[in-house]
PDB file of C-alpha atoms in Angstrom:
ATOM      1  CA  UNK A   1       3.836  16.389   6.850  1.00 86.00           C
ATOM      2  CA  UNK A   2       5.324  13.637   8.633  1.00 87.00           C
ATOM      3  CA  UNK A   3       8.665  12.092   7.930  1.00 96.00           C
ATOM      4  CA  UNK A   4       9.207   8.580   6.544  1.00 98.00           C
ATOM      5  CA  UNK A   5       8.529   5.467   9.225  1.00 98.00           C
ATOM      6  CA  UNK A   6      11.480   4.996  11.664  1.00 98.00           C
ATOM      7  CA  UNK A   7       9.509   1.467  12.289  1.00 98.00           C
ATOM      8  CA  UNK A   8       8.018  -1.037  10.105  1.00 98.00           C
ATOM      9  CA  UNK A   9       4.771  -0.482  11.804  1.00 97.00           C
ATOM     10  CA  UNK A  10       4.654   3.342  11.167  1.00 98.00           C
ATOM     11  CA  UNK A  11       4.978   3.062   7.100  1.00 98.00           C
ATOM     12  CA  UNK A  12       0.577   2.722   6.925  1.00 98.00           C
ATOM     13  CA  UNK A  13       0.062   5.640   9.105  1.00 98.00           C
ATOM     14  CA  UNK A  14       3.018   7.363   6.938  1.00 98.00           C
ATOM     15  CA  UNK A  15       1.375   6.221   3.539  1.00 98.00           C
ATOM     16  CA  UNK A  16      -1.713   7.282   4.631  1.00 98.00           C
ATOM     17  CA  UNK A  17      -1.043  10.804   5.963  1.00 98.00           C
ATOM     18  CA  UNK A  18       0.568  11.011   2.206  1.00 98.00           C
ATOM     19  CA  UNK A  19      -1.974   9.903   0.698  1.00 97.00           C
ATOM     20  CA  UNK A  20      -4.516  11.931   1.397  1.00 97.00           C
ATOM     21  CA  UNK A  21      -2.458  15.269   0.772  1.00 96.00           C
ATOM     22  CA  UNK A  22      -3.151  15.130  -2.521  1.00 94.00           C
ATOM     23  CA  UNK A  23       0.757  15.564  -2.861  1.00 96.00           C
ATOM     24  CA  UNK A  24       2.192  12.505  -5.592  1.00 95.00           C
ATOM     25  CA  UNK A  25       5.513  13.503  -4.727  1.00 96.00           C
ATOM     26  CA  UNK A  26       5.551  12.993  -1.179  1.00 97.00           C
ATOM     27  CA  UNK A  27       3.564   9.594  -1.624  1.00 97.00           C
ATOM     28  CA  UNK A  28       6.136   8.830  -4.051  1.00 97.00           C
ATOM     29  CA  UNK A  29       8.954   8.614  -1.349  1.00 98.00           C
ATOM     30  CA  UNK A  30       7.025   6.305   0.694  1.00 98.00           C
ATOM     31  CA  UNK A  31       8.280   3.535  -1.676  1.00 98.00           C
ATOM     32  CA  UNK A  32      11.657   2.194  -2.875  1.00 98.00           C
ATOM     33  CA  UNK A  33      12.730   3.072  -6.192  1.00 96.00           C
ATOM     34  CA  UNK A  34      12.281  -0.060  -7.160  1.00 96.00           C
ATOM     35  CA  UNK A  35       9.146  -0.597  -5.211  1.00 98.00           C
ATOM     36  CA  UNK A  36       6.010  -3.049  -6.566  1.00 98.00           C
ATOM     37  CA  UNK A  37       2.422  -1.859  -6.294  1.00 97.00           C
ATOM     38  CA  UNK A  38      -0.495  -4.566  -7.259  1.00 96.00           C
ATOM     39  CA  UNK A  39      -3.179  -1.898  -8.249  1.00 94.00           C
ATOM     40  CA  UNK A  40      -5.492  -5.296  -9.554  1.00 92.00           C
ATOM     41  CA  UNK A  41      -5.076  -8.587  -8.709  1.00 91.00           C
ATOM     42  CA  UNK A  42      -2.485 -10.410 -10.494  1.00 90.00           C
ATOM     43  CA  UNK A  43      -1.289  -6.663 -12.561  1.00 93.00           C
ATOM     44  CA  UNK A  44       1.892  -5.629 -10.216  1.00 96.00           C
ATOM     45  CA  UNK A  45       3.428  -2.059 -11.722  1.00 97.00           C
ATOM     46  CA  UNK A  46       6.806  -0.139 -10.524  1.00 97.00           C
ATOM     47  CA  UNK A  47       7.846   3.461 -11.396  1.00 97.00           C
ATOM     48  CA  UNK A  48       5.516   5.809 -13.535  1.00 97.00           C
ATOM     49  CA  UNK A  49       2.884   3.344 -13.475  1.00 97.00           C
ATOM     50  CA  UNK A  50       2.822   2.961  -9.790  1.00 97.00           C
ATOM     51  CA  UNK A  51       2.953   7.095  -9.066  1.00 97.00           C
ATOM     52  CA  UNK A  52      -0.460   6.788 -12.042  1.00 97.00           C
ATOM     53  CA  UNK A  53      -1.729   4.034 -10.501  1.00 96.00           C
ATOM     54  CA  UNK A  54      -1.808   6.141  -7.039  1.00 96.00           C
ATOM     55  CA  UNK A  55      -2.991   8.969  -8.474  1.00 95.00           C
ATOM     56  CA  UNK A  56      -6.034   7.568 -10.246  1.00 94.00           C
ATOM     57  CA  UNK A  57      -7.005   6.298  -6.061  1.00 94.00           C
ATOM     58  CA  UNK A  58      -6.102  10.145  -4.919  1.00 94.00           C
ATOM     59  CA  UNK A  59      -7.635  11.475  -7.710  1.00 93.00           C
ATOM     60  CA  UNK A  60     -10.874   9.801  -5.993  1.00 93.00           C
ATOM     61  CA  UNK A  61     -11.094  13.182  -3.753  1.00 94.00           C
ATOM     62  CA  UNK A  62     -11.799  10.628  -0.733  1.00 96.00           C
ATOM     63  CA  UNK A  63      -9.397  10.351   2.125  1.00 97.00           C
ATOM     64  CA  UNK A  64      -8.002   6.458   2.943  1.00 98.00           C
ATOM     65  CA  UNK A  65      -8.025   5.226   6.576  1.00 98.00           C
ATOM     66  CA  UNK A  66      -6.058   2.656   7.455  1.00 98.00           C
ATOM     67  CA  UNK A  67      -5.632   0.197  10.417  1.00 97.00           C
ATOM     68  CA  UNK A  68      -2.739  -2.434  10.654  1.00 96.00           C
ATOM     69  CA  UNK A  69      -3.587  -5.769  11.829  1.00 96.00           C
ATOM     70  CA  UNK A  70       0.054  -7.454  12.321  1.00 97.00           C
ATOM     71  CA  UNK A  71       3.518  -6.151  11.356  1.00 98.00           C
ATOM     72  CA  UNK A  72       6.002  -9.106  11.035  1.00 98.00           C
ATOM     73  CA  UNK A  73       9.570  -7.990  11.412  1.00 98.00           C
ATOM     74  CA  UNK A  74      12.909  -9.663  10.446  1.00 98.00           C
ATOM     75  CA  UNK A  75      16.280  -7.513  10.584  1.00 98.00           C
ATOM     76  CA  UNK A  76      15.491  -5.018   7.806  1.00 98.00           C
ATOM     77  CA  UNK A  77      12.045  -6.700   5.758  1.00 98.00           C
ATOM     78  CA  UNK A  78       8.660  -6.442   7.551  1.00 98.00           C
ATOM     79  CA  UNK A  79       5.674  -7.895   6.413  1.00 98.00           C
ATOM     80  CA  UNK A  80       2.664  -5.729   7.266  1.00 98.00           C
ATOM     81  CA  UNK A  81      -1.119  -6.638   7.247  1.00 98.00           C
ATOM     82  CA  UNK A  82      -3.380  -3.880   6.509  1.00 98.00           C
ATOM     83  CA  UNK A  83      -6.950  -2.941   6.523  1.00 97.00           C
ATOM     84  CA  UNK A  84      -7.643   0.380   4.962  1.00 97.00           C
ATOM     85  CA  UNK A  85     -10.826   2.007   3.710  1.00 97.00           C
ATOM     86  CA  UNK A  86     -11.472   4.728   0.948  1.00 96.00           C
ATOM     87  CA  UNK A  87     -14.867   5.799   1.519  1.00 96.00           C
ATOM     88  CA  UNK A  88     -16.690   8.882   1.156  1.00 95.00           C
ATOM     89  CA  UNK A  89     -18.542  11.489  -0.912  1.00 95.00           C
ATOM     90  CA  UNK A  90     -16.532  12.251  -3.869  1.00 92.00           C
ATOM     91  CA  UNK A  91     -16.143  15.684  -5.735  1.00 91.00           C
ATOM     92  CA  UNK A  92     -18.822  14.993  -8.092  1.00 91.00           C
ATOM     93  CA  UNK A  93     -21.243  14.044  -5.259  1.00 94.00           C
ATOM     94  CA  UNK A  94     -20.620  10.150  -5.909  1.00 93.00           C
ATOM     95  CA  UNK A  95     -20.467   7.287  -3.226  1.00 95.00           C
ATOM     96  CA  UNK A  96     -16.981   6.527  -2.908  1.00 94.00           C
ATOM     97  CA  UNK A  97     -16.047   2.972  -1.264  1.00 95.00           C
ATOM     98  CA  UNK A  98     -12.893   1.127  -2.181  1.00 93.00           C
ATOM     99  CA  UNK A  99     -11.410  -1.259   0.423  1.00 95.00           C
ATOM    100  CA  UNK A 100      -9.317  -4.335   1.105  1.00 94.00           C
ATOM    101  CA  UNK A 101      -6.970  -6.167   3.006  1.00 96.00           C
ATOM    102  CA  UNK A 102      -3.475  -5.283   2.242  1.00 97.00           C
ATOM    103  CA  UNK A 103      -0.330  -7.641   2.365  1.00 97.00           C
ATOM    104  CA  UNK A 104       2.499  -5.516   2.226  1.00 98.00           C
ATOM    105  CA  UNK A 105       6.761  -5.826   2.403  1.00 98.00           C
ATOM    106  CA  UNK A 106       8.669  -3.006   4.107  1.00 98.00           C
ATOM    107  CA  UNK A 107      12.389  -2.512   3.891  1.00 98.00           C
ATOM    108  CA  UNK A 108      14.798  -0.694   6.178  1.00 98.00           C
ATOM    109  CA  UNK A 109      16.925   1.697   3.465  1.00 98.00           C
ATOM    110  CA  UNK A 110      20.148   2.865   4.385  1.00 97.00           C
ATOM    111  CA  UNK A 111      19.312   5.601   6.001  1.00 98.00           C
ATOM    112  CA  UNK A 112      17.032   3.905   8.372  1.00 98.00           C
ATOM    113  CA  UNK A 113      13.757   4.766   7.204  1.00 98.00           C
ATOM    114  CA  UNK A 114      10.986   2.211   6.367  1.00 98.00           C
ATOM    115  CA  UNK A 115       9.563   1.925   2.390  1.00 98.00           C
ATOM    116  CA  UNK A 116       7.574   0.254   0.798  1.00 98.00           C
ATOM    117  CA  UNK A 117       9.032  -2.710  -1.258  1.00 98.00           C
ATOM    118  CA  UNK A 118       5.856  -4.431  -2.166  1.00 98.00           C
ATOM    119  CA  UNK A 119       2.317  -2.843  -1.789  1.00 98.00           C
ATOM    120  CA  UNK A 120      -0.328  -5.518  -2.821  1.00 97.00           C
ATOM    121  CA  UNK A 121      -3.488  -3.863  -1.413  1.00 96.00           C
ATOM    122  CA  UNK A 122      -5.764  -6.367  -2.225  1.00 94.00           C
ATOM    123  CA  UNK A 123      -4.047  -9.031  -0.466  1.00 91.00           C
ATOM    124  CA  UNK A 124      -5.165 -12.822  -1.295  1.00 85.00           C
ATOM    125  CA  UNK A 125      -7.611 -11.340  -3.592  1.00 80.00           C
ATOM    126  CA  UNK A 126      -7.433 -13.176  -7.497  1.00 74.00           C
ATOM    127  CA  UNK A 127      -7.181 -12.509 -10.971  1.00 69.00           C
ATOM    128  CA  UNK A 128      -8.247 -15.821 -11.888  1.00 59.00           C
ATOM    129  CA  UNK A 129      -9.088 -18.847 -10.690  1.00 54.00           C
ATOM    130  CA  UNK A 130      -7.560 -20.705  -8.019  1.00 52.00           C
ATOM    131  CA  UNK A 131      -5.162 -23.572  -9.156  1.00 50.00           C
ATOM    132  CA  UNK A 132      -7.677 -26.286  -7.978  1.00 49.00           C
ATOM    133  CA  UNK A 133     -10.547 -25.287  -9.897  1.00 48.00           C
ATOM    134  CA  UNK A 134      -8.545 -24.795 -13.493  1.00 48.00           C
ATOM    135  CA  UNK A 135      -8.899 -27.895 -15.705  1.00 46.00           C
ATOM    136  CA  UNK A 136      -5.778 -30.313 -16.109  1.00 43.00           C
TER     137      UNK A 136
END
């Protein structure tokens, strides 16, 4: 399996490889301890719910491909932007197609290897509506 991203632009390819292992664990490390994944719009979750949160995507049976459109970096923070793609034929014969844009944060951890601080895969996508169409 590989190792953790030496670069901010390796951490996709890293997550992904992980990812569709099947093994939790080892998608786990791809993220701070104190790392932030938006599984919904607007619902960000750390720790246990962020490992269940995973799991419910691996649990999918479907591998994820993913393709990185820009990597930003800045001493030890990167932002990335990510396309990625779940799509397939799941274990119970199902249509599987879950996709999106991601907008994610890296961080360089003191031992030089790139995490995950922030994972919003859905990117600009809402939870409700924009601030110029609520009422005043």
């Amino acid at each position: 399996m590989r190792e953790l991203a030496r670069e901010p632009d390796e951490v996709p390819a890293v997550f992904a490889e992980r990812f569709n292992s099947g093994d939790a664990a080892a998608l786990a490390e791809v993220y701070e301890d104190a790392g932030v994944l938006v599984p919904e719009p607007g619902r960000p979750v750390t720790g246990a719910d962020l490992n269940a949160a995973n799991g419910r995507l691996q649990g999918l049976g479907v591998p994820i491909r993913v393709a990185s459109r820009h990597v930003y970096r800045n001493g030890d923070v990167a932002l990335l932007v990510v396309d990625w793609v779940i799509a397939g034929t799941g274990p119970d014969g199902a249509a599987v197609r879950v996709e999106g844009t991601a907008t994610d944060v890296a961080r360089r951890g003191p031992d030089g290897r790139w995490r995950y601080a922030i994972d919003n895969p859905f990117g600009v996508a809402q939870s409700s509506p924009p601030l110029s169409q609520e009422k005043r």
